[in-house]
CSV table of C-alpha atoms in Angstrom, one decimal:
chain,number,residue,atom,x,y,z
A,1,MET,CA,-16.2,0.9,9.6
A,2,ALA,CA,-17.2,-2.1,11.8
A,3,ARG,CA,-17.2,0.1,14.8
A,4,TYR,CA,-19.3,2.7,13.0
A,5,ASN,CA,-21.9,0.1,11.9
A,6,TYR,CA,-22.1,-1.3,15.4
A,7,LEU,CA,-22.7,2.1,17.0
A,8,THR,CA,-25.2,3.1,14.3
A,9,ALA,CA,-27.2,-0.1,14.8
A,10,ARG,CA,-27.2,0.5,18.5
A,11,SER,CA,-28.6,4.0,18.0
A,12,TRP,CA,-31.4,2.7,15.8
A,13,ALA,CA,-32.3,0.1,18.5
A,14,ALA,CA,-32.3,2.8,21.2
A,15,ARG,CA,-34.2,5.3,18.9
A,16,GLN,CA,-31.6,8.0,19.4
A,17,PHE,CA,-30.6,10.4,16.6
A,18,SER,CA,-29.8,14.0,15.7
A,19,SER,CA,-32.5,15.9,14.0
A,20,ILE,CA,-30.9,18.3,11.5
A,21,PRO,CA,-32.6,20.8,9.1
A,22,LEU,CA,-30.5,21.0,5.9
A,23,SER,CA,-32.2,23.9,4.1
A,24,ARG,CA,-34.1,27.0,4.7
A,25,PRO,CA,-37.9,26.8,4.5
A,26,TRP,CA,-39.3,26.7,1.0
A,27,THR,CA,-42.1,29.1,0.1
A,28,ASN,CA,-45.3,28.7,-2.0
A,29,ASN,CA,-46.1,25.3,-0.5
A,30,PRO,CA,-44.3,23.1,-3.0
A,31,HIS,CA,-44.3,19.3,-3.0
A,32,PRO,CA,-40.5,18.6,-2.7
A,33,VAL,CA,-38.8,15.4,-4.0
A,34,LEU,CA,-35.5,13.8,-3.1
A,35,ALA,CA,-32.9,11.7,-4.8
A,36,VAL,CA,-29.7,10.3,-3.2
A,37,SER,CA,-26.5,8.8,-4.7
A,38,GLN,CA,-23.1,7.8,-3.4
A,39,SER,CA,-21.8,11.3,-3.4
A,40,ARG,CA,-24.7,13.7,-3.0
A,41,LEU,CA,-28.3,14.4,-2.0
A,42,VAL,CA,-30.5,16.4,-4.3
A,43,ALA,CA,-33.7,18.1,-3.1
A,44,ILE,CA,-36.1,19.9,-5.5
A,45,ALA,CA,-39.0,22.0,-4.3
A,46,GLY,CA,-41.1,23.5,-7.0
A,47,GLN,CA,-38.4,24.8,-9.4
A,48,THR,CA,-35.7,25.3,-6.8
A,49,ILE,CA,-32.9,22.7,-6.7
A,50,GLU,CA,-30.6,22.2,-3.7
A,51,SER,CA,-27.5,20.0,-3.8
A,52,PHE,CA,-25.8,18.5,-0.8
A,53,ALA,CA,-22.4,16.9,-1.0
A,54,PHE,CA,-21.3,14.0,1.1
A,55,VAL,CA,-18.0,14.8,2.7
A,56,PRO,CA,-15.4,12.1,3.3
A,57,PRO,CA,-14.4,11.6,7.0
A,58,LYS,CA,-11.2,12.8,8.5
A,59,SER,CA,-8.7,10.0,9.1
A,60,THR,CA,-8.8,10.8,12.9
A,61,TYR,CA,-12.6,10.7,13.1
A,62,ARG,CA,-13.4,7.8,15.4
A,63,GLY,CA,-16.8,6.9,14.0
A,64,GLY,CA,-15.8,6.6,10.3
A,65,GLY,CA,-19.0,8.2,9.0
A,66,THR,CA,-19.4,10.9,6.3
A,67,GLY,CA,-20.7,14.5,6.7
A,68,ILE,CA,-23.0,16.5,4.5
A,69,PHE,CA,-22.4,19.9,3.1
A,70,HIS,CA,-24.9,22.3,1.3
A,71,GLU,CA,-22.9,22.8,-1.9
A,72,GLY,CA,-25.3,25.0,-3.8
A,73,ARG,CA,-28.7,26.1,-4.9
A,74,GLY,CA,-30.2,26.8,-8.4
A,75,PHE,CA,-33.4,27.3,-10.3
A,76,MET,CA,-34.9,25.2,-13.0
A,77,THR,CA,-36.8,28.1,-14.6
A,78,THR,CA,-37.5,31.7,-14.0
A,79,GLY,CA,-40.8,33.0,-12.7
A,80,ARG,CA,-43.5,31.0,-10.9
A,81,ASP,CA,-45.5,28.7,-13.2
A,82,LEU,CA,-47.0,25.8,-11.2
A,83,SER,CA,-47.2,23.6,-14.3
A,84,ARG,CA,-43.4,23.6,-14.4
A,85,ASP,CA,-43.0,22.3,-10.8
A,86,VAL,CA,-40.8,19.3,-10.5
A,87,THR,CA,-42.7,16.1,-9.4
A,88,GLY,CA,-40.0,13.5,-9.6
A,89,VAL,CA,-36.2,13.2,-9.7
A,90,VAL,CA,-33.8,10.2,-10.0
A,91,PHE,CA,-30.1,9.8,-10.6
A,92,LEU,CA,-29.0,8.3,-13.9
A,93,PRO,CA,-25.8,6.4,-14.8
A,94,ASP,CA,-23.2,9.1,-15.3
A,95,ASN,CA,-21.9,10.1,-18.8
A,96,PRO,CA,-18.1,10.5,-18.8
A,97,VAL,CA,-18.6,13.7,-20.8
A,98,PHE,CA,-20.0,15.3,-17.7
A,99,GLY,CA,-17.2,14.1,-15.4
A,100,GLY,CA,-18.8,11.0,-13.9
A,101,GLN,CA,-19.6,12.8,-10.6
A,102,ASP,CA,-23.2,11.8,-10.0
A,103,ASN,CA,-24.5,14.9,-11.7
A,104,THR,CA,-26.9,13.4,-14.2
A,105,LEU,CA,-30.6,13.4,-13.3
A,106,ALA,CA,-33.9,12.6,-14.8
A,107,ILE,CA,-36.6,15.1,-13.8
A,108,SER,CA,-40.4,15.0,-14.4
A,109,ARG,CA,-42.7,18.1,-14.2
A,110,ALA,CA,-46.4,18.7,-13.6
A,111,ASP,CA,-46.9,19.7,-17.3
A,112,GLY,CA,-45.8,16.2,-18.5
A,113,LYS,CA,-42.2,17.1,-19.4
A,114,LEU,CA,-39.6,14.4,-18.8
A,115,MET,CA,-36.1,15.6,-19.1
A,116,ARG,CA,-32.5,14.6,-18.6
A,117,VAL,CA,-30.4,17.3,-16.9
A,118,HIS,CA,-26.9,17.8,-15.6
A,119,LEU,CA,-25.6,19.8,-12.7
A,120,THR,CA,-23.0,21.8,-14.5
A,121,ASN,CA,-20.9,23.3,-11.7
A,122,GLN,CA,-18.2,21.4,-9.9
A,123,PRO,CA,-18.8,20.4,-6.3
A,124,ALA,CA,-17.6,23.0,-3.8
A,125,THR,CA,-14.2,22.5,-2.2
A,126,VAL,CA,-14.9,21.7,1.4
A,127,ASP,CA,-12.5,21.8,4.3
A,128,PRO,CA,-13.8,19.3,6.9
A,129,ASP,CA,-12.3,21.3,9.7
A,130,GLN,CA,-14.3,24.4,8.7
A,131,ARG,CA,-17.8,25.0,10.0
A,132,SER,CA,-20.4,26.0,7.5
A,133,GLY,CA,-21.3,29.7,7.5
A,134,ARG,CA,-20.6,30.8,4.0
A,135,GLN,CA,-23.2,31.2,1.3
A,136,PRO,CA,-23.6,28.2,-1.0
A,137,GLN,CA,-22.6,28.7,-4.6
A,138,GLN,CA,-25.0,28.8,-7.5
A,139,VAL,CA,-25.9,25.4,-9.1
A,140,GLY,CA,-26.1,25.4,-12.8
A,141,VAL,CA,-28.7,23.1,-14.5
A,142,THR,CA,-28.3,22.1,-18.1
A,143,THR,CA,-31.0,20.2,-20.0
A,144,SER,CA,-29.5,17.7,-22.4
A,145,ALA,CA,-32.6,15.7,-23.6
A,146,HIS,CA,-36.4,15.6,-23.6
A,147,TYR,CA,-38.1,12.2,-23.5
A,148,THR,CA,-41.3,11.5,-25.4
A,149,HIS,CA,-44.2,11.9,-23.0
A,150,PRO,CA,-47.8,13.2,-23.4
A,151,SER,CA,-48.8,16.5,-21.9
A,152,GLN,CA,-50.3,15.1,-18.7
A,153,HIS,CA,-49.5,15.5,-15.1
A,154,ILE,CA,-46.6,13.2,-14.0
A,155,THR,CA,-47.2,12.1,-10.4
A,156,HIS,CA,-44.3,9.7,-9.9
A,157,LEU,CA,-40.9,9.0,-11.4
A,158,SER,CA,-38.6,6.0,-10.6
A,159,SER,CA,-35.7,4.1,-12.1
A,160,SER,CA,-34.1,0.7,-12.1
A,161,LYS,CA,-30.6,0.3,-13.7
A,162,ASP,CA,-30.8,2.3,-16.9
A,163,SER,CA,-34.6,2.3,-17.3
A,164,LEU,CA,-37.3,4.8,-16.2
A,165,LEU,CA,-40.9,4.5,-15.1
A,166,ALA,CA,-43.2,7.6,-15.3
A,167,ILE,CA,-46.7,7.5,-13.8
A,168,SER,CA,-49.2,10.2,-15.0
A,169,PHE,CA,-52.8,11.3,-15.4
A,170,LYS,CA,-54.5,14.1,-17.3
A,171,SER,CA,-54.8,17.3,-15.4
A,172,SER,CA,-58.5,17.7,-16.4
A,173,TYR,CA,-59.3,14.4,-14.6
A,174,ALA,CA,-58.1,15.9,-11.3
A,175,THR,CA,-60.0,19.2,-11.7
A,176,ALA,CA,-63.2,18.1,-13.5
A,177,THR,CA,-66.4,17.8,-11.5
A,178,PRO,CA,-68.3,14.9,-13.0
A,179,GLU,CA,-71.9,14.1,-12.6
A,180,PRO,CA,-72.9,11.9,-9.7
A,181,GLY,CA,-72.1,8.3,-10.4
A,182,GLN,CA,-69.7,9.2,-13.2
A,183,GLN,CA,-66.5,9.9,-11.2
A,184,ASN,CA,-64.7,6.7,-12.1
A,185,ALA,CA,-65.4,7.2,-15.8
A,186,VAL,CA,-63.1,10.3,-15.9
A,187,GLN,CA,-60.3,9.1,-13.7
A,188,GLN,CA,-57.7,7.2,-15.7
A,189,GLY,CA,-53.9,7.4,-15.8
A,190,GLU,CA,-50.9,6.0,-17.6
A,191,ALA,CA,-47.7,4.2,-16.8
A,192,ALA,CA,-44.8,4.7,-19.3
A,193,PHE,CA,-41.8,2.4,-19.3
A,194,TYR,CA,-38.6,3.7,-20.9
A,195,VAL,CA,-36.2,0.8,-21.7
A,196,SER,CA,-33.1,3.0,-21.6
A,197,SER,CA,-32.6,6.5,-20.5
A,198,ARG,CA,-29.8,6.9,-23.0
A,199,TYR,CA,-32.3,6.9,-25.9
A,200,PRO,CA,-34.7,9.8,-25.3
A,201,TRP,CA,-36.1,9.6,-28.8
A,202,ALA,CA,-37.4,6.0,-28.3
A,203,GLN,CA,-41.1,5.6,-27.7
A,204,PRO,CA,-42.0,4.2,-24.3
A,205,GLU,CA,-44.1,1.2,-23.6
A,206,THR,CA,-47.4,2.4,-22.0
A,207,ILE,CA,-50.5,1.0,-20.3
A,208,THR,CA,-53.6,2.6,-19.0
A,209,VAL,CA,-54.4,2.6,-15.2
A,210,PRO,CA,-57.9,2.9,-13.8
A,211,GLY,CA,-58.3,5.6,-11.1
A,212,LYS,CA,-55.8,8.3,-10.4
A,213,PRO,CA,-52.3,6.8,-10.3
A,214,ARG,CA,-50.1,8.2,-7.5
A,215,SER,CA,-47.1,5.9,-7.1
A,216,GLY,CA,-45.0,3.3,-8.8
A,217,TYR,CA,-42.1,0.9,-8.5
A,218,LEU,CA,-39.9,-0.5,-11.2
A,219,SER,CA,-38.1,-3.8,-10.5
A,220,LEU,CA,-35.8,-5.2,-13.2
A,221,SER,CA,-33.8,-7.4,-10.8
A,222,ALA,CA,-36.6,-9.8,-10.1
A,223,SER,CA,-36.6,-13.2,-11.7
A,224,MET,CA,-39.8,-12.0,-13.5
A,225,PRO,CA,-39.4,-8.2,-13.9
A,226,PHE,CA,-42.5,-6.2,-13.0
A,227,VAL,CA,-44.0,-2.7,-12.5
A,228,ALA,CA,-46.1,-1.9,-9.4
A,229,VAL,CA,-48.6,0.9,-9.8
A,230,GLY,CA,-50.5,2.5,-6.8
A,231,SER,CA,-53.6,4.6,-7.5
A,232,SER,CA,-56.7,6.0,-6.0
A,233,PHE,CA,-59.3,3.3,-6.7
A,234,HIS,CA,-63.0,3.3,-5.9
A,235,THR,CA,-64.8,0.1,-5.0
A,236,SER,CA,-67.5,0.9,-7.6
A,237,SER,CA,-64.8,0.3,-10.3
A,238,ALA,CA,-64.4,-3.3,-9.2
A,239,SER,CA,-65.7,-6.0,-11.5
A,240,LYS,CA,-65.6,-9.7,-11.9
A,241,ASP,CA,-62.3,-9.3,-13.9
A,242,ARG,CA,-60.8,-6.6,-11.6
A,243,PRO,CA,-61.0,-6.9,-7.8
A,244,SER,CA,-61.2,-3.9,-5.7
A,245,SER,CA,-57.4,-3.1,-5.3
A,246,PRO,CA,-55.5,0.1,-5.8
A,247,LEU,CA,-52.2,-1.7,-6.1
A,248,THR,CA,-51.5,-3.8,-9.2
A,249,ILE,CA,-48.5,-5.7,-10.5
A,250,HIS,CA,-47.8,-5.7,-14.2
A,251,GLY,CA,-45.4,-8.1,-16.0
A,252,LEU,CA,-42.5,-6.7,-17.9
A,253,THR,CA,-40.5,-8.1,-20.9
A,254,PRO,CA,-37.7,-6.5,-22.8
A,255,SER,CA,-40.1,-5.3,-25.5
A,256,SER,CA,-43.5,-4.7,-23.7
A,257,LEU,CA,-45.3,-3.7,-20.5
A,258,HIS,CA,-48.3,-5.9,-20.0
A,259,GLN,CA,-51.7,-4.2,-19.7
A,260,GLN,CA,-53.3,-7.1,-17.9
A,261,PRO,CA,-52.1,-7.3,-14.2
A,262,MET,CA,-50.3,-10.4,-13.2
A,263,ALA,CA,-51.5,-9.9,-9.5
A,264,TYR,CA,-53.6,-7.6,-7.4
A,265,LEU,CA,-52.2,-6.7,-4.0
A,266,THR,CA,-55.0,-6.2,-1.5
A,267,GLY,CA,-55.0,-4.4,1.8
A,268,SER,CA,-58.2,-2.6,2.7
A,269,SER,CA,-61.5,-4.1,3.5
A,270,PRO,CA,-63.4,-4.8,0.2
A,271,LYS,CA,-66.1,-2.4,1.4
A,272,ARG,CA,-63.7,0.5,1.7
A,273,SER,CA,-62.0,2.7,-0.9
A,274,SER,CA,-58.4,3.5,-0.4
A,275,ALA,CA,-55.3,4.7,-2.3
A,276,VAL,CA,-51.6,3.8,-2.4
A,277,TYR,CA,-49.4,6.9,-2.1
A,278,ALA,CA,-46.0,5.3,-1.8
A,279,ILE,CA,-44.2,2.1,-2.8
A,280,SER,CA,-40.8,0.9,-1.8
A,281,PRO,CA,-38.6,-2.2,-2.2
A,282,ALA,CA,-37.2,-4.1,0.7
A,283,SER,CA,-33.6,-3.2,1.6
A,284,PRO,CA,-30.9,-5.8,0.5
A,285,SER,CA,-30.2,-6.8,4.1
A,286,SER,CA,-33.8,-6.8,5.2
A,287,PRO,CA,-35.3,-9.7,7.3
A,288,PHE,CA,-37.5,-10.6,4.3
A,289,GLY,CA,-34.4,-11.7,2.4
A,290,ASN,CA,-32.5,-10.1,-0.4
A,291,SER,CA,-35.5,-10.4,-2.8
A,292,PRO,CA,-36.8,-7.7,-5.2
A,293,GLN,CA,-40.2,-9.5,-5.1
A,294,VAL,CA,-41.0,-8.0,-1.7
A,295,VAL,CA,-43.2,-4.9,-2.2
A,296,ILE,CA,-43.8,-2.4,0.7
A,297,SER,CA,-46.6,0.1,0.2
A,298,GLY,CA,-48.0,3.1,2.1
A,299,TRP,CA,-51.8,3.6,2.0
A,300,PHE,CA,-54.3,6.3,2.5
A,301,ASP,CA,-55.7,4.6,5.6
A,302,GLY,CA,-52.3,5.1,7.4
A,303,ARG,CA,-51.1,1.5,7.2
A,304,VAL,CA,-47.9,0.2,5.7
A,305,ARG,CA,-48.4,-3.2,4.1
A,306,VAL,CA,-45.7,-5.8,3.1
A,307,HIS,CA,-46.6,-8.1,0.2
A,308,ASP,CA,-44.4,-11.0,-0.9
A,309,LEU,CA,-44.9,-12.0,-4.5
A,310,ARG,CA,-43.2,-15.3,-3.8
A,311,LEU,CA,-46.1,-16.5,-1.7
A,312,ALA,CA,-49.3,-17.9,-3.1
A,313,ALA,CA,-51.7,-16.6,-0.5
A,314,ARG,CA,-54.9,-15.5,-2.2
A,315,THR,CA,-58.0,-13.6,-1.3
A,316,ASN,CA,-59.9,-15.1,-4.2
A,317,ASN,CA,-60.4,-18.5,-5.7
A,318,THR,CA,-61.5,-17.4,-9.1
A,319,PRO,CA,-59.5,-17.9,-12.4
A,320,GLY,CA,-57.3,-15.0,-13.5
A,321,PRO,CA,-54.7,-12.9,-11.8
A,322,PRO,CA,-54.5,-13.7,-8.0
A,323,SER,CA,-55.3,-11.2,-5.3
A,324,LEU,CA,-52.4,-11.5,-2.8
A,325,SER,CA,-52.9,-10.6,0.9
A,326,PRO,CA,-50.2,-8.7,2.8
A,327,VAL,CA,-47.9,-10.8,5.0
A,328,LEU,CA,-47.4,-7.9,7.5
A,329,MET,CA,-49.1,-4.7,8.3
A,330,PHE,CA,-47.8,-1.8,10.3
A,331,ASN,CA,-49.6,1.3,11.7
A,332,ASP,CA,-49.6,3.9,14.4
A,333,PRO,CA,-52.9,3.4,16.2
A,334,TRP,CA,-52.7,6.9,17.7
A,335,LEU,CA,-52.2,8.8,14.4
A,336,ASP,CA,-55.1,9.3,11.9
A,337,SER,CA,-53.0,10.2,8.9
A,338,SER,CA,-52.1,8.8,5.5
A,339,VAL,CA,-48.7,7.5,4.5
A,340,TYR,CA,-47.1,10.0,2.0
A,341,SER,CA,-43.6,8.5,1.6
A,342,LEU,CA,-41.7,5.3,2.3
A,343,GLY,CA,-38.3,3.7,2.6
A,344,MET,CA,-36.4,0.9,4.2
A,345,GLY,CA,-32.9,0.6,5.6
A,346,GLY,CA,-31.4,1.5,8.9
A,347,GLY,CA,-29.4,-0.7,11.3
A,348,HIS,CA,-29.1,-4.2,9.9
A,349,GLY,CA,-31.5,-3.1,7.1
A,350,GLY,CA,-34.5,-4.0,9.2
A,351,TYR,CA,-36.4,-0.7,9.6
A,352,ILE,CA,-39.3,0.5,7.6
A,353,VAL,CA,-39.7,4.3,7.6
A,354,ALA,CA,-42.9,6.1,6.7
A,355,GLY,CA,-43.5,9.8,6.2
A,356,MET,CA,-46.9,10.7,7.4
A,357,GLY,CA,-49.4,13.2,5.9
A,358,GLN,CA,-49.8,15.3,9.1
A,359,HIS,CA,-47.6,17.3,11.5
A,360,GLY,CA,-44.3,16.3,9.7
A,361,ILE,CA,-44.3,12.9,11.5
A,362,VAL,CA,-41.8,10.2,10.6
A,363,ALA,CA,-42.8,6.7,11.8
A,364,ILE,CA,-40.1,4.0,12.2
A,365,TYR,CA,-41.1,0.3,12.3
A,366,ASP,CA,-38.7,-2.5,13.3
A,367,ALA,CA,-39.7,-5.3,10.9
A,368,ARG,CA,-37.5,-7.8,12.9
A,369,ASN,CA,-39.5,-7.2,16.0
A,370,ALA,CA,-43.0,-6.9,14.5
A,371,MET,CA,-44.8,-9.0,17.0
A,372,ALA,CA,-43.7,-7.2,20.1
A,373,PRO,CA,-46.4,-4.5,21.1
A,374,SER,CA,-44.5,-3.1,24.1
A,375,MET,CA,-44.3,0.3,25.6
A,376,LYS,CA,-40.8,-0.3,26.9
A,377,LYS,CA,-38.2,1.5,24.9
A,378,SER,CA,-35.9,-1.6,24.8
A,379,THR,CA,-38.6,-3.9,23.3
A,380,ALA,CA,-41.1,-1.7,21.5
A,381,SER,CA,-41.3,-2.4,17.8
A,382,GLY,CA,-41.8,1.1,16.6
A,383,CYS,CA,-41.6,4.8,17.3
A,384,SER,CA,-42.5,8.2,15.8
A,385,ALA,CA,-40.8,11.6,15.8
A,386,TYR,CA,-41.5,15.1,14.5
A,387,SER,CA,-39.3,16.4,11.7
A,388,PRO,CA,-37.6,19.8,12.2
A,389,ASN,CA,-39.7,22.8,11.1
A,390,GLY,CA,-42.3,20.5,9.5
A,391,HIS,CA,-45.1,20.4,12.1
A,392,ARG,CA,-47.7,21.7,9.6
A,393,THR,CA,-46.8,19.8,6.5
A,394,PRO,CA,-46.7,16.2,5.3
A,395,VAL,CA,-43.4,14.4,4.8
A,396,PHE,CA,-43.5,14.4,1.0
A,397,SER,CA,-40.4,12.4,0.3
A,398,LEU,CA,-38.0,10.1,2.1
A,399,GLN,CA,-34.6,8.4,1.4
A,400,VAL,CA,-33.3,5.9,3.9
A,401,GLU,CA,-29.6,4.8,4.3
A,402,SER,CA,-28.0,2.7,6.9
A,403,ALA,CA,-27.2,5.6,9.3
A,404,ARG,CA,-29.5,8.4,8.1
A,405,ILE,CA,-33.0,9.3,7.1
A,406,PHE,CA,-33.3,12.1,4.6
A,407,GLY,CA,-36.7,13.7,4.3
A,408,ALA,CA,-38.5,16.8,2.9
A,409,THR,CA,-41.4,18.7,4.4
A,410,ASN,CA,-41.2,22.5,4.0
A,411,VAL,CA,-37.5,22.0,4.5
A,412,ALA,CA,-35.0,19.3,3.7
A,413,PHE,CA,-34.0,17.5,6.9
A,414,MET,CA,-31.9,14.6,8.2
A,415,PHE,CA,-32.2,12.2,11.1
A,416,ASP,CA,-28.6,11.1,11.8
A,417,PHE,CA,-28.2,7.8,13.8
A,418,GLY,CA,-24.4,7.9,13.4
A,419,PRO,CA,-22.2,7.7,16.5
A,420,ASP,CA,-21.4,11.4,16.5
A,421,GLU,CA,-22.0,14.5,14.4
A,422,TYR,CA,-19.5,15.1,11.7
A,423,GLU,CA,-17.6,18.3,11.8
A,424,GLY,CA,-18.4,19.1,8.2
A,425,THR,CA,-22.1,19.0,8.6
A,426,SER,CA,-23.6,22.3,7.6
A,427,ARG,CA,-26.0,22.7,10.6
A,428,ARG,CA,-25.7,21.3,14.0
A,429,GLY,CA,-28.5,19.1,15.0
A,430,VAL,CA,-30.6,18.6,18.1
A,431,LYS,CA,-30.5,15.2,19.9
A,432,ASN,CA,-33.9,13.6,19.7
A,433,ASP,CA,-35.7,10.6,20.9
A,434,CYS,CA,-38.7,8.9,19.4
A,435,VAL,CA,-42.1,8.8,21.1
A,436,ILE,CA,-42.7,5.1,21.7
A,437,TYR,CA,-46.1,3.5,21.0
A,438,PRO,CA,-47.3,-0.1,20.7
A,439,HIS,CA,-47.7,-1.2,17.1
A,440,ALA,CA,-50.7,-2.8,15.5
A,441,VAL,CA,-48.6,-5.2,13.6
A,442,ARG,CA,-49.7,-8.6,12.5
A,443,ALA,CA,-49.9,-11.2,9.8
A,444,VAL,CA,-53.1,-10.2,7.9
A,445,THR,CA,-55.6,-12.9,7.5
A,446,GLU,CA,-59.0,-11.2,8.0
A,447,TYR,CA,-59.6,-10.7,4.3
A,448,THR,CA,-59.0,-14.3,3.3
C-alpha cells in the first residue's frame, strides 16, 4: 500500500492519469448525480441508476489498488416524467436487514420527494482475471421510506453521519416571470435538516433562504455544527442586516437550525451578483489541517474560494454576523465558465478538483503550491483536462478519492491516477495529460 500511495502521489504531481468512460451516454439531457462508498459507486441520471462495484486487487498486483466493475443498471420509475428525475443521492448507514453491503441510499427528486431506497440485488460475482464484455445485470430498487418534505424542487442533498440536509425551492419561482424590479420577491427557498435518517416520520428543522438555493454542506463534526447554503443572490436583496453574499453559514443545535446566519462568506465584488453552485469540505489530510471548519465553494464567476471559519477576517465592521473573506481563490484565467461541482482529495489530500460548466472540463488545483504561477509542468499549480465524451456538457457531479476522480457529464467517467490499470476495470482507458496553465491564485484582500 505504501508503494501504491507513493506512485499515486507521483502521478498527481506529474498530472498523468487514465481517462476512462464508465457508462454509455445517457439520453434526454439529464443532470446526473454521484455517490461513492467503500464498496461501490452509484450514478443516477434522470431515473436511470447505474451501480459500479470496487473489485479487490489480486495478491500479485504490484500496485495494490482496486478495480471497478459495472455491476448493473436499473430504473427508478417507468416512463419519462421530468418531475421524477433524481436530483441528489447519498449513502446511508447500512441496515443489517439488507445485508450491510453499502446498498442503502437516500434519494431526492425534482417533485420534492425524499426517499430511502435499497439496491435489492446482490453484487455481481467478478473474476478479476476476466475482461468485461458481458451485459450488466438488472439492479433492483426498493423504496423503504418517504421522508416528510414539501412538494417543491429539491436542488441538493447531502449527509453527515446519520443526518440529512435537503435544499429546495418552489418550482413556480424558477418558471415565473415577475414584473420588473420584483424578481427577488418571488425567489425564496428552504433548507431542511433531518436529525436522523432512521426516523422518516420525524418533522425536519427548516429555515427559509433568500434567492434560489443551489448547494449545501452539512457539518456535524465541527466544534460548532453548522449548515452552509449556497444560492443565487442579487445585490438588490442586500440590506443593512444582510450583506450581499450568496453563501451563508447557519448554526445548528441538536434541536434546531438557526434562521439567522452566524456568518456570511463573501467572494464577489459587492457590485456584482453571483451564485454558489457547489460546496465541499476540505479533505482530512489537506494542507488546511484536518478541520471541518474549512469551506470550499465553487461560484458562478468560475472561481473556487476557500473560507476558514476559524479566522476572524471581516469585510465589515458593523455589529451582527461577520462577513468573512476567502483565504485563497483559484481560477482558470483562460476559461469563462462557472463551477458546477467540487471535491478535494488526491495525492496527499492537497488537490481541489472543480467540474466546470462548459466542454466537460475538469480543473485540478494544487492547494499546497498555490503561489506558484508557472507554465512548467513540474512547478505549475494547476491543470485542466477534458472528460471523455463530455465536450458539450457541464461536469454535473464529482467525487474525489486519493487515486481517482469520478465524474458525470453525459456519461459517468473516471480519471485514474493509480500506478497501473487494474485488470478488472470494465473499460480500458486512454492515458492523458493535463493542459497546464498559470493560476490566478492569491490570498484575497481586495474586498476588505
